[in-house]
mmCIF file of C-alpha atoms and ligand atoms in Angstrom:
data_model
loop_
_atom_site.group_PDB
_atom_site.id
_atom_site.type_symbol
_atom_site.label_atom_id
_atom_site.label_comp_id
_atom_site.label_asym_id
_atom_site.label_seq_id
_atom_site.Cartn_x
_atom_site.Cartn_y
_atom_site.Cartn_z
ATOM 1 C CA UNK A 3 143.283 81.315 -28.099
ATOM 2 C CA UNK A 4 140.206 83.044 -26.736
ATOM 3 C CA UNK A 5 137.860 80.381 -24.931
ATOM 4 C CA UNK A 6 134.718 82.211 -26.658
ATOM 5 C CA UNK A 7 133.045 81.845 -29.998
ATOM 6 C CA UNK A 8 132.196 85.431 -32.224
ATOM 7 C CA UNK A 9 131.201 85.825 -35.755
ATOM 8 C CA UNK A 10 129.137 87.147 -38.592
ATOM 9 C CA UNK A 11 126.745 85.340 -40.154
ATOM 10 C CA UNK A 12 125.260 86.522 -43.432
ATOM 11 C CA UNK A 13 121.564 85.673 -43.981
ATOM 12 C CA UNK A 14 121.253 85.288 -47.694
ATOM 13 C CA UNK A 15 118.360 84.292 -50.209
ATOM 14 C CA UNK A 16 115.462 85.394 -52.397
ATOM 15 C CA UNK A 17 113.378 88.429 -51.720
ATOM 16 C CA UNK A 18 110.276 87.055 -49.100
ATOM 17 C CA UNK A 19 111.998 83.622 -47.887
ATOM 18 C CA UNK A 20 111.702 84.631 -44.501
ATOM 19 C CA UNK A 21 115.408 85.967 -43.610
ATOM 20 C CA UNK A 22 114.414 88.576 -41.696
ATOM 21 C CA UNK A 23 111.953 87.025 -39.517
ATOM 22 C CA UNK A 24 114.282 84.398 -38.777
ATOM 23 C CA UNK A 25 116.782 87.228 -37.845
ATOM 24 C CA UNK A 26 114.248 88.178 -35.495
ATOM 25 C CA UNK A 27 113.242 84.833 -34.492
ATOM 26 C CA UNK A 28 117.310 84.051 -33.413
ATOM 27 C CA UNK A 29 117.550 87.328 -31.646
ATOM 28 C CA UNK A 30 114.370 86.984 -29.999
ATOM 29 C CA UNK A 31 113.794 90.709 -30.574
ATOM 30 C CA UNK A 32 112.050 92.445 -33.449
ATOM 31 C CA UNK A 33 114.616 94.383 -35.455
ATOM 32 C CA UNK A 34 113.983 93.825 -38.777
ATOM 33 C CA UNK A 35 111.267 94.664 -40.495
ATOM 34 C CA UNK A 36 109.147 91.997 -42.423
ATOM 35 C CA UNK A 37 105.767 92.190 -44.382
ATOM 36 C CA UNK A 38 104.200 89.641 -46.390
ATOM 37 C CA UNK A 39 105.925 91.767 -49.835
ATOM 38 C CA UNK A 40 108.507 90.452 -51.414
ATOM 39 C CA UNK A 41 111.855 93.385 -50.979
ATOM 40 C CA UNK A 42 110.686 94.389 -47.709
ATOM 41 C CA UNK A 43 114.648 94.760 -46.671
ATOM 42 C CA UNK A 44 116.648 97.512 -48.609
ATOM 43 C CA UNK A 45 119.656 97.508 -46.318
ATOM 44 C CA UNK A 46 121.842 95.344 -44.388
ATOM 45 C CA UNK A 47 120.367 95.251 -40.759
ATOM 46 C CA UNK A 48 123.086 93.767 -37.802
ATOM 47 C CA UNK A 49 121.562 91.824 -35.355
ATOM 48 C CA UNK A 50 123.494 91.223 -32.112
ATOM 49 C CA UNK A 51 122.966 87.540 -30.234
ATOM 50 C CA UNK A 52 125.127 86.535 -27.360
ATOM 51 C CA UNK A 53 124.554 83.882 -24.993
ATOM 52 C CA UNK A 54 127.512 82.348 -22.629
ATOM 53 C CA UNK A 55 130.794 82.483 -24.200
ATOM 54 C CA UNK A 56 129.073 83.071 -27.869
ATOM 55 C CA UNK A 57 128.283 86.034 -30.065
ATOM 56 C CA UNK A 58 126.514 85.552 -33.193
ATOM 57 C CA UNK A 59 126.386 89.149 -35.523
ATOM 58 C CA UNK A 60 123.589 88.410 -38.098
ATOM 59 C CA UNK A 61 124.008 90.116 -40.952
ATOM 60 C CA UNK A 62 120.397 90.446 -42.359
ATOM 61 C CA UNK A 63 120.386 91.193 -46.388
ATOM 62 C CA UNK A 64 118.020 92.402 -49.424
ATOM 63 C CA UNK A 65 116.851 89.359 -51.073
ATOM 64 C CA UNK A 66 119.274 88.494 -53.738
ATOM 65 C CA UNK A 67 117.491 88.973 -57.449
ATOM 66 C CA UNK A 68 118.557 90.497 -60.779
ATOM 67 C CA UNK A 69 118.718 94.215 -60.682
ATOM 68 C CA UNK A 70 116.733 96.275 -62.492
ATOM 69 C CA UNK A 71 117.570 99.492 -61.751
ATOM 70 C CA UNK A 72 120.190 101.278 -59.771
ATOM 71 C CA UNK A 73 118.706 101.008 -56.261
ATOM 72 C CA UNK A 74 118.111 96.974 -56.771
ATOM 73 C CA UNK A 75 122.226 97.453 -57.462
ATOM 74 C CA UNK A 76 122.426 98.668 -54.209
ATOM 75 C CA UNK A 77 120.452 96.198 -52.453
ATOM 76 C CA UNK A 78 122.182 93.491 -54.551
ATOM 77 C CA UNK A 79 125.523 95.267 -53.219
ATOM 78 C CA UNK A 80 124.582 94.911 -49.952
ATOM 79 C CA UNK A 81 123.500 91.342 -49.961
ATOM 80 C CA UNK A 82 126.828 90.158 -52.243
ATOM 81 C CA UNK A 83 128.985 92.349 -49.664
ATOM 82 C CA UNK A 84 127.870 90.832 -46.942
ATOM 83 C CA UNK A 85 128.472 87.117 -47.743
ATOM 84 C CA UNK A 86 132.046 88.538 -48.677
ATOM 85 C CA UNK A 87 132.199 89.441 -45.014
ATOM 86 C CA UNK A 88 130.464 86.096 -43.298
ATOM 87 C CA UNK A 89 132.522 84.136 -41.393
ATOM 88 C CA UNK A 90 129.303 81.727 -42.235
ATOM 89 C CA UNK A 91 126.779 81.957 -44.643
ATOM 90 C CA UNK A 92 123.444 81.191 -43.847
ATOM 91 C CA UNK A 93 121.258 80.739 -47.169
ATOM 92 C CA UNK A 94 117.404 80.686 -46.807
ATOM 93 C CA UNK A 95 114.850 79.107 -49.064
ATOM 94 C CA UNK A 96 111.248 78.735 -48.750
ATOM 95 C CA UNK A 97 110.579 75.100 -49.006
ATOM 96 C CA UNK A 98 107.501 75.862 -51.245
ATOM 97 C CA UNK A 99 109.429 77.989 -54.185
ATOM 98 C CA UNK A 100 112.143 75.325 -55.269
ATOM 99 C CA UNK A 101 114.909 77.175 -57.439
ATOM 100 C CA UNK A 102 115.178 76.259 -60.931
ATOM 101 C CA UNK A 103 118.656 75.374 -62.604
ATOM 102 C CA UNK A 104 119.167 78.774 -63.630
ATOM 103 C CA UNK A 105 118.402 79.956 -60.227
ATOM 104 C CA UNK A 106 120.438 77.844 -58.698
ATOM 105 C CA UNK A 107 123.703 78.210 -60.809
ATOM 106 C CA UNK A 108 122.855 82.523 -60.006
ATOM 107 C CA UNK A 109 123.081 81.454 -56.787
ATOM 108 C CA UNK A 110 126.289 78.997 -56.737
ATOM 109 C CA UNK A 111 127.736 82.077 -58.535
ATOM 110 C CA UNK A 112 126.950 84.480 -55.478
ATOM 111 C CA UNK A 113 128.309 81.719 -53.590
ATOM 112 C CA UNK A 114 131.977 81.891 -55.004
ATOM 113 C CA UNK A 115 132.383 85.255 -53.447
ATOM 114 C CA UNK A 116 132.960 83.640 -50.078
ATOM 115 C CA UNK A 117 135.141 80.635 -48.480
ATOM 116 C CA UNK A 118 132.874 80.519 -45.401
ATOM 117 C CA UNK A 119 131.204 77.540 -44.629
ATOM 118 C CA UNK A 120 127.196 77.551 -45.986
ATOM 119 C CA UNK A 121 124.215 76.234 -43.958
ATOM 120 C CA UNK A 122 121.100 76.433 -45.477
ATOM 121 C CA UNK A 123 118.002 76.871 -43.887
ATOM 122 C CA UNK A 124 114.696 75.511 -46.112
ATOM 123 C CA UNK A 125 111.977 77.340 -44.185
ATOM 124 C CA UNK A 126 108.119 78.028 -43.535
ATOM 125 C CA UNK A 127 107.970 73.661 -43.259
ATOM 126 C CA UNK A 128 104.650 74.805 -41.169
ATOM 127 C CA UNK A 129 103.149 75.261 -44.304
ATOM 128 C CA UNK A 130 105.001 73.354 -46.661
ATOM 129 C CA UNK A 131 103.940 69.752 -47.937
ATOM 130 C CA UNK A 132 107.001 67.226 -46.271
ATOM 131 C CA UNK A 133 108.119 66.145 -49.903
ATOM 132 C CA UNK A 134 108.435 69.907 -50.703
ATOM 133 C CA UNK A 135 110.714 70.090 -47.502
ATOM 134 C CA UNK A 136 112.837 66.979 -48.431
ATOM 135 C CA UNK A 137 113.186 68.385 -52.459
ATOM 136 C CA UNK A 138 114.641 71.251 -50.650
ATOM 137 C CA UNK A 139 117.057 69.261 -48.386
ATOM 138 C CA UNK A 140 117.904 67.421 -50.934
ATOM 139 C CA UNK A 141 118.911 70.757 -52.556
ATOM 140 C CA UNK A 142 120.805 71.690 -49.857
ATOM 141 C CA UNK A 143 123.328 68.520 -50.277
ATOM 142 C CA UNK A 144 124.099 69.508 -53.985
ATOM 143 C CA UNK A 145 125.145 72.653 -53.131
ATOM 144 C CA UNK A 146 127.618 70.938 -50.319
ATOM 145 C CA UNK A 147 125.566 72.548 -47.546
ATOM 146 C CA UNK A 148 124.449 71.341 -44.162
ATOM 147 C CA UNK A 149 121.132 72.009 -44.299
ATOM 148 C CA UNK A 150 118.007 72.406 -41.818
ATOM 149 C CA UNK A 151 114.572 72.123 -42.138
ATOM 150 C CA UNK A 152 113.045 74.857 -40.218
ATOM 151 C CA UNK A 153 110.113 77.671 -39.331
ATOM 152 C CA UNK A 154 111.350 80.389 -38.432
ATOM 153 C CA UNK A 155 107.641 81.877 -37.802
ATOM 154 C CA UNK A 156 107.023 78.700 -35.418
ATOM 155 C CA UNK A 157 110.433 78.193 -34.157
ATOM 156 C CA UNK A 158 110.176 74.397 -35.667
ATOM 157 C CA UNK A 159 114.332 73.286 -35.603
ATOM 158 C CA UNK A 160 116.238 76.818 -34.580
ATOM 159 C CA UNK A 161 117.688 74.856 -31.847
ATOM 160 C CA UNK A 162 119.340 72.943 -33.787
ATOM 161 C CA UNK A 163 120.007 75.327 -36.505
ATOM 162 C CA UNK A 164 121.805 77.461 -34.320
ATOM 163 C CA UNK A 165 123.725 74.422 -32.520
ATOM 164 C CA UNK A 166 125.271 74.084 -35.901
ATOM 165 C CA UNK A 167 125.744 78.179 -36.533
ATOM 166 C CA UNK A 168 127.470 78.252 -33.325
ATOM 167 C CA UNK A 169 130.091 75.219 -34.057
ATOM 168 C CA UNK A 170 130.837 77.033 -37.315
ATOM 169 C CA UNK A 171 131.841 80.207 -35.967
ATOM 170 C CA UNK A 172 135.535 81.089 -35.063
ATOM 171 C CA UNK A 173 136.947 81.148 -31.522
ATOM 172 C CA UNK A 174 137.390 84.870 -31.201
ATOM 173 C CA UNK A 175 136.519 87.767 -28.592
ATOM 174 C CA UNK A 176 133.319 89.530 -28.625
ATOM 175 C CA UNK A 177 133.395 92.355 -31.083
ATOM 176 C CA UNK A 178 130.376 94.087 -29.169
ATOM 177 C CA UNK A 179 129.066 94.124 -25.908
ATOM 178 C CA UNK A 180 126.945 91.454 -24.417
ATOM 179 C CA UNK A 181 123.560 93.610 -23.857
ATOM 180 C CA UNK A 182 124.177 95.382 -27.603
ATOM 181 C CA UNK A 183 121.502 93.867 -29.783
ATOM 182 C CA UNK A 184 121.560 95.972 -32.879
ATOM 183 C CA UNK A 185 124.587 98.478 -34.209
ATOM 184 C CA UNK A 186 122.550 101.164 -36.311
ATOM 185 C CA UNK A 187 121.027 103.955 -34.754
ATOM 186 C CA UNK A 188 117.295 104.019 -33.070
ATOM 187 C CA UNK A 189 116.577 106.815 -35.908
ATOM 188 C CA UNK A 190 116.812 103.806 -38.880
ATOM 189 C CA UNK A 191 114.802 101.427 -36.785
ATOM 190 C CA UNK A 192 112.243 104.528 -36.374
ATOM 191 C CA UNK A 193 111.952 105.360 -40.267
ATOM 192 C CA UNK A 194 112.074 101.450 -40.936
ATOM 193 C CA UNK A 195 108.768 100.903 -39.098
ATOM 194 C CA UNK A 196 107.161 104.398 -40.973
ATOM 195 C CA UNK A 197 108.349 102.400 -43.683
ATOM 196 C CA UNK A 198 107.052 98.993 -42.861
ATOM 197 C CA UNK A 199 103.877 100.663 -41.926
ATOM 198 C CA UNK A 200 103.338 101.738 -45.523
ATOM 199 C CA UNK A 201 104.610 98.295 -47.314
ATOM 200 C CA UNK A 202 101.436 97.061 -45.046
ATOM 201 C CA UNK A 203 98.562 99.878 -45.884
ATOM 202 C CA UNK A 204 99.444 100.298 -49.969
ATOM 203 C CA UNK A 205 99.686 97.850 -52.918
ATOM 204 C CA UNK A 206 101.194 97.515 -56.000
ATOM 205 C CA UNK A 207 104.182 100.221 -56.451
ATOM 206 C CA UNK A 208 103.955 102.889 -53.511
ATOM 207 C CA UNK A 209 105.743 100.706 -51.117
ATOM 208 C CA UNK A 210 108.953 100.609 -53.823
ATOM 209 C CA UNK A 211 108.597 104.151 -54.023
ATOM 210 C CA UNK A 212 108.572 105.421 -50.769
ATOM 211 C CA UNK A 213 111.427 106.024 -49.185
ATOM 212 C CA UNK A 214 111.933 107.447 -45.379
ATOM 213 C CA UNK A 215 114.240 109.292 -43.369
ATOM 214 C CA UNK A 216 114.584 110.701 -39.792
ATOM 215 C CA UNK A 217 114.559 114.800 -39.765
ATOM 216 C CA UNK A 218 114.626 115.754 -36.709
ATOM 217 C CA UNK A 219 114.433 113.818 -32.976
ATOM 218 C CA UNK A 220 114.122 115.379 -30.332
ATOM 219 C CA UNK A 221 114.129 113.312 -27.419
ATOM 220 C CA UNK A 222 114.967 115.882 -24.503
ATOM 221 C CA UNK A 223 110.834 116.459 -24.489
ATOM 222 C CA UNK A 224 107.813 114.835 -23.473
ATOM 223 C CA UNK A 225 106.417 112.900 -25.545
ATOM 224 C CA UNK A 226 109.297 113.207 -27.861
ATOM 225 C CA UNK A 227 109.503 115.002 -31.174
ATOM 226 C CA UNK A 228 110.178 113.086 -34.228
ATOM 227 C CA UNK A 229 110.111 114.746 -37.862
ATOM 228 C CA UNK A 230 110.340 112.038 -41.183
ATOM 229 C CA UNK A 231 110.360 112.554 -44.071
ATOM 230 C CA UNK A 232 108.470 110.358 -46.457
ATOM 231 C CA UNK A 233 109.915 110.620 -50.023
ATOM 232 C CA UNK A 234 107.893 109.543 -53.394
ATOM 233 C CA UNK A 235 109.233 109.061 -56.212
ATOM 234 C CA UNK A 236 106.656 111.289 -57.588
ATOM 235 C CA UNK A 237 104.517 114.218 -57.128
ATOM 236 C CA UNK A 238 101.279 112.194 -57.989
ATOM 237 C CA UNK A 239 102.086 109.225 -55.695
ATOM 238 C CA UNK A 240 102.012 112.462 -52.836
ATOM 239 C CA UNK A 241 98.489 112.509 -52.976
ATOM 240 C CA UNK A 242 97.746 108.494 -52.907
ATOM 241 C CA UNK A 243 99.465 108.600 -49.714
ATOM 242 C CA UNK A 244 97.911 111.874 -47.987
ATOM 243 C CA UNK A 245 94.971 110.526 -49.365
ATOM 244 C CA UNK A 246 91.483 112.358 -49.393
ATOM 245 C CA UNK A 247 91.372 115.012 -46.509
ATOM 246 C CA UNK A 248 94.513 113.860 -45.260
ATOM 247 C CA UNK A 249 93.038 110.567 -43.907
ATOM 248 C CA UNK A 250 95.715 108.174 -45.289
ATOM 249 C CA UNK A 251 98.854 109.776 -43.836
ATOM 250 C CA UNK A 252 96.643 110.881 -40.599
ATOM 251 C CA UNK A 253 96.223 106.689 -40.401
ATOM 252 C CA UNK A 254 99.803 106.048 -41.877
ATOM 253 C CA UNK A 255 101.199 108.176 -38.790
ATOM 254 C CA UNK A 256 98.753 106.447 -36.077
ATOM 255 C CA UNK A 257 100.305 103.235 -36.765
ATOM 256 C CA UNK A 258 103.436 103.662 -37.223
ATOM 257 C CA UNK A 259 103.623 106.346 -33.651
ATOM 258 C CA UNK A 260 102.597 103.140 -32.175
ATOM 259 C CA UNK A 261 104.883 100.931 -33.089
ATOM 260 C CA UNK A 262 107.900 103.498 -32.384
ATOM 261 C CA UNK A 263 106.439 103.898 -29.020
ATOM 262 C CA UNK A 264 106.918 100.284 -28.854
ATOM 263 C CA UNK A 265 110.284 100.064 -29.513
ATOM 264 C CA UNK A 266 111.015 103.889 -27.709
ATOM 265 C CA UNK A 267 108.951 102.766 -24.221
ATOM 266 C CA UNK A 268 108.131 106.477 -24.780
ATOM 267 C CA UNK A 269 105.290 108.420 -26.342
ATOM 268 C CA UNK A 270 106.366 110.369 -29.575
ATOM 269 C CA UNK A 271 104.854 113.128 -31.565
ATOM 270 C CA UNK A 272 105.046 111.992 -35.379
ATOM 271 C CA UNK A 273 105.084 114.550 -38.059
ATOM 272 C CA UNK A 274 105.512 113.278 -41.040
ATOM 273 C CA UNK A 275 106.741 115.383 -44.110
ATOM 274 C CA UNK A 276 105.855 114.092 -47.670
ATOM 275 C CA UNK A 277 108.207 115.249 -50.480
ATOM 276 C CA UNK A 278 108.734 114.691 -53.471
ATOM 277 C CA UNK A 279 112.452 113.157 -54.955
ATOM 278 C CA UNK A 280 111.763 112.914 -58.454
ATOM 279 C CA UNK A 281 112.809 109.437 -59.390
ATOM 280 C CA UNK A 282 115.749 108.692 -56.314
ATOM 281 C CA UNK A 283 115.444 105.110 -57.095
ATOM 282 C CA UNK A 284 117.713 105.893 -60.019
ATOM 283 C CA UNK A 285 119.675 109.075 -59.061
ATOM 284 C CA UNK A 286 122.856 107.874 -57.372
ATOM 285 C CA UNK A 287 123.284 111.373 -55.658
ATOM 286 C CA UNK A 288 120.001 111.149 -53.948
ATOM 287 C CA UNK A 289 120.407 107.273 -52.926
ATOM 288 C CA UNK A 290 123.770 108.312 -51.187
ATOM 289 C CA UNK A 291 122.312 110.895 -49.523
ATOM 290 C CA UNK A 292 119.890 108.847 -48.747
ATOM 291 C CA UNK A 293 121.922 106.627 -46.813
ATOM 292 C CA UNK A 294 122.271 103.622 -49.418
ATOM 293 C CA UNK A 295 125.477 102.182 -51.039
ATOM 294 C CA UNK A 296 125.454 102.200 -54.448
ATOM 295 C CA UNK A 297 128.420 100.253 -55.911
ATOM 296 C CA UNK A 298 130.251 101.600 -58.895
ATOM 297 C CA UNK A 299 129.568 98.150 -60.169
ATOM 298 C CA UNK A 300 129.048 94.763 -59.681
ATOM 299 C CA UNK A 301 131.450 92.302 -59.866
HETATM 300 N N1 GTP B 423 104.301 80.301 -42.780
HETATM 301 C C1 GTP B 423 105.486 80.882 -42.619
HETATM 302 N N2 GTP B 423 105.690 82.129 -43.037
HETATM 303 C C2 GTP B 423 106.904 82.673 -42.838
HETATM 304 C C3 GTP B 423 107.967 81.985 -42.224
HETATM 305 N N3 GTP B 423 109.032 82.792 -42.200
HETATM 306 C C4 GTP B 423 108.651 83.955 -42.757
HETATM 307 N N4 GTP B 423 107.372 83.897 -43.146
HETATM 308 C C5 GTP B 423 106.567 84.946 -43.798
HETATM 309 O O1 GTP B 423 107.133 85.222 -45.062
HETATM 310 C C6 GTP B 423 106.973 86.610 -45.367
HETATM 311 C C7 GTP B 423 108.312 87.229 -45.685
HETATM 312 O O2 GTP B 423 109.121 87.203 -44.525
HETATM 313 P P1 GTP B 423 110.416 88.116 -44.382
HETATM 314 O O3 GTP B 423 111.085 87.723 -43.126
HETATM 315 O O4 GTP B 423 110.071 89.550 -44.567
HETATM 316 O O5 GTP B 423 111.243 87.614 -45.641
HETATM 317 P P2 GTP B 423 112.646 88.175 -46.198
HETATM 318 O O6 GTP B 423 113.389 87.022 -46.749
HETATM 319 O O7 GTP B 423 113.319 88.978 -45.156
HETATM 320 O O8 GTP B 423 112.130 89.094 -47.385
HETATM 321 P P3 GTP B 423 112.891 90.349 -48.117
HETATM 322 O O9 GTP B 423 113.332 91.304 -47.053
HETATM 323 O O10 GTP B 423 111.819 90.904 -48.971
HETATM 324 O O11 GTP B 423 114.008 89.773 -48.901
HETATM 325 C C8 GTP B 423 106.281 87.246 -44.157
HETATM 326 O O12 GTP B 423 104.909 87.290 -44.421
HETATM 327 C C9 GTP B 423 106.603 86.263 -43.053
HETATM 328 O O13 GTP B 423 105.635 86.249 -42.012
HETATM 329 C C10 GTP B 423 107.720 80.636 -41.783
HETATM 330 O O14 GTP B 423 108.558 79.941 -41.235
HETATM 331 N N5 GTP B 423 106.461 80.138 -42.014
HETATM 332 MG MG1 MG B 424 113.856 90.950 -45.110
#
């Protein structure tokens, strides 16, 4: 039997509970993107942790609601496929939104799909009342859960949150290599930040509209070359985000070229291309192409 410790671990919950930043917080690395919007994460992003004899794969999700249209399938998809996968299942709650019964039986339903043991982590307790934080413990123990209270912003109890994520994994080799932090490509992590850029500088429903996608990268020149393309969902949202005289996407390129430089250690030319894909949100052709799974159907 191998002597080390390897496994997936599906991070589950409502849109906005803080899964992603508490992917981030366990990797020590930013790799997912988070904003204060709820549906910030569209698809599964693998996070890579190993430490002495133990590899913990995070499997960060979209936050698990009722779909509404074909590309909230997807996400839903992703989310449900990955607790299939988990050899544990981390669900996260923010101590300060309680689920309700129906809520809660949705969620004991999602549940079902996997035979993998469940922690839960009730998070943000930096900013959550202590009763609020024991209602959601005491949550926890219905659902037959260990559960943690924890802040994954402040780092309150992810000690001993992962203590117990690393006694629940199997005893298995590594299924990656020990400096391997992430398994998609540096050209989703670039159109991710274009992408987290505008869920920061636009309200209401540009950030669910925009979609982004590496064109070209050309890395072989100084500073490097990298061509996205920034699809609405249509041609009058083009002109919120160019905005007058161009100043919105001049500003929507200077931030996000800085925070690819950031994660590149290299300086990049950004050009970003603004196009128009007439309603992809609900055009399974142009979500596949896009790079999203769309399941045939759900369960
Ligand atoms: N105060 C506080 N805020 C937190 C904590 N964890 C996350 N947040 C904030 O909650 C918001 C949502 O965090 P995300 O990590 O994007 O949440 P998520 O569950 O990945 O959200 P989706 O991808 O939309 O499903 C951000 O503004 C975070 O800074 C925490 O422990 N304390
Ligand atoms: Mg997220």
């Amino acid at each position: 039997m191998s002597t080390t410790r390897t496994g997936y671990i599906a991070l589950v919950g409502r849109p906005n509970v803080g899964k992603s930043t508490l992917m981030n917080a366990m990797l020590g690395e930013k790799l997912s993107i988070v904003t204060e919007k709820a549906q910030t994460t569209w698809q599964r992003v693998t996070g890579i942790a190993t430490t002495a004899g133990v590899q913990m794969i995070f499997l960060d999700t979209p936050g698990l609601l009722v779909a509404k249209d074909l590309f909230q399938k997807s996400m839903l998809g992703e989310a449900l496929a990955a607790v299939r996968e988990a050899d544990v299942v981390l669900l996260v709650m923010d101590a300060g939104r309680p689920l309700d019964a129906a809520a809660t039986a949705s969620m004991r339903d999602i549940l079902d799909g996997s035979s993998a043991p469940l922690i839960v982590a009730v998070n943000k307790v930096d900013v959550v009342p202590h009763s609020a934080v024991q209602d959601g413990l005491r949550w926890a123990e219905a659902l037959d859960a260990r559960a943690f209270a924890i802040s994954a912003l402040s780092g309150t109890g992810l000690e001993e949150l992962k203590e117990a994520l690393v006694s629940s994994l199997p005893q298995a080799p590594f299924l990656y290599p020990a400096d391997e932090i992430a398994s998609e490509p540096v050209r989703f992590f670039v159109a991710e930040l274009v992408r987290e850029t505008i869920f920061e500088r636009y309200r209401q429903e540009i950030p669910y509209s925009v979609v982004c996608r590496v064109e070209e990268f050309r890395e072989e020149q100084e500073p490097i070359y990298i061509a996205v393309g920034v699809f609405v969902e249509r041609e009058s949202q083009k002109g919120i985000l160019v905005g007058k005289a161009g100043v919105g996407i001049r500003e929507l390129g200077g931030d996000s070229r800085e925070k690819i430089e950031h994660l590149l250690g290299r300086s990049v030319y950004l050009d970003l291309w603004v196009k128009t894909l007439d309603g992809w949100r609900r055009k399974r052709d142009d979500l596949t192409r896009l790079g999203f799974h769309v399941p045939d159907d759900l369960r």
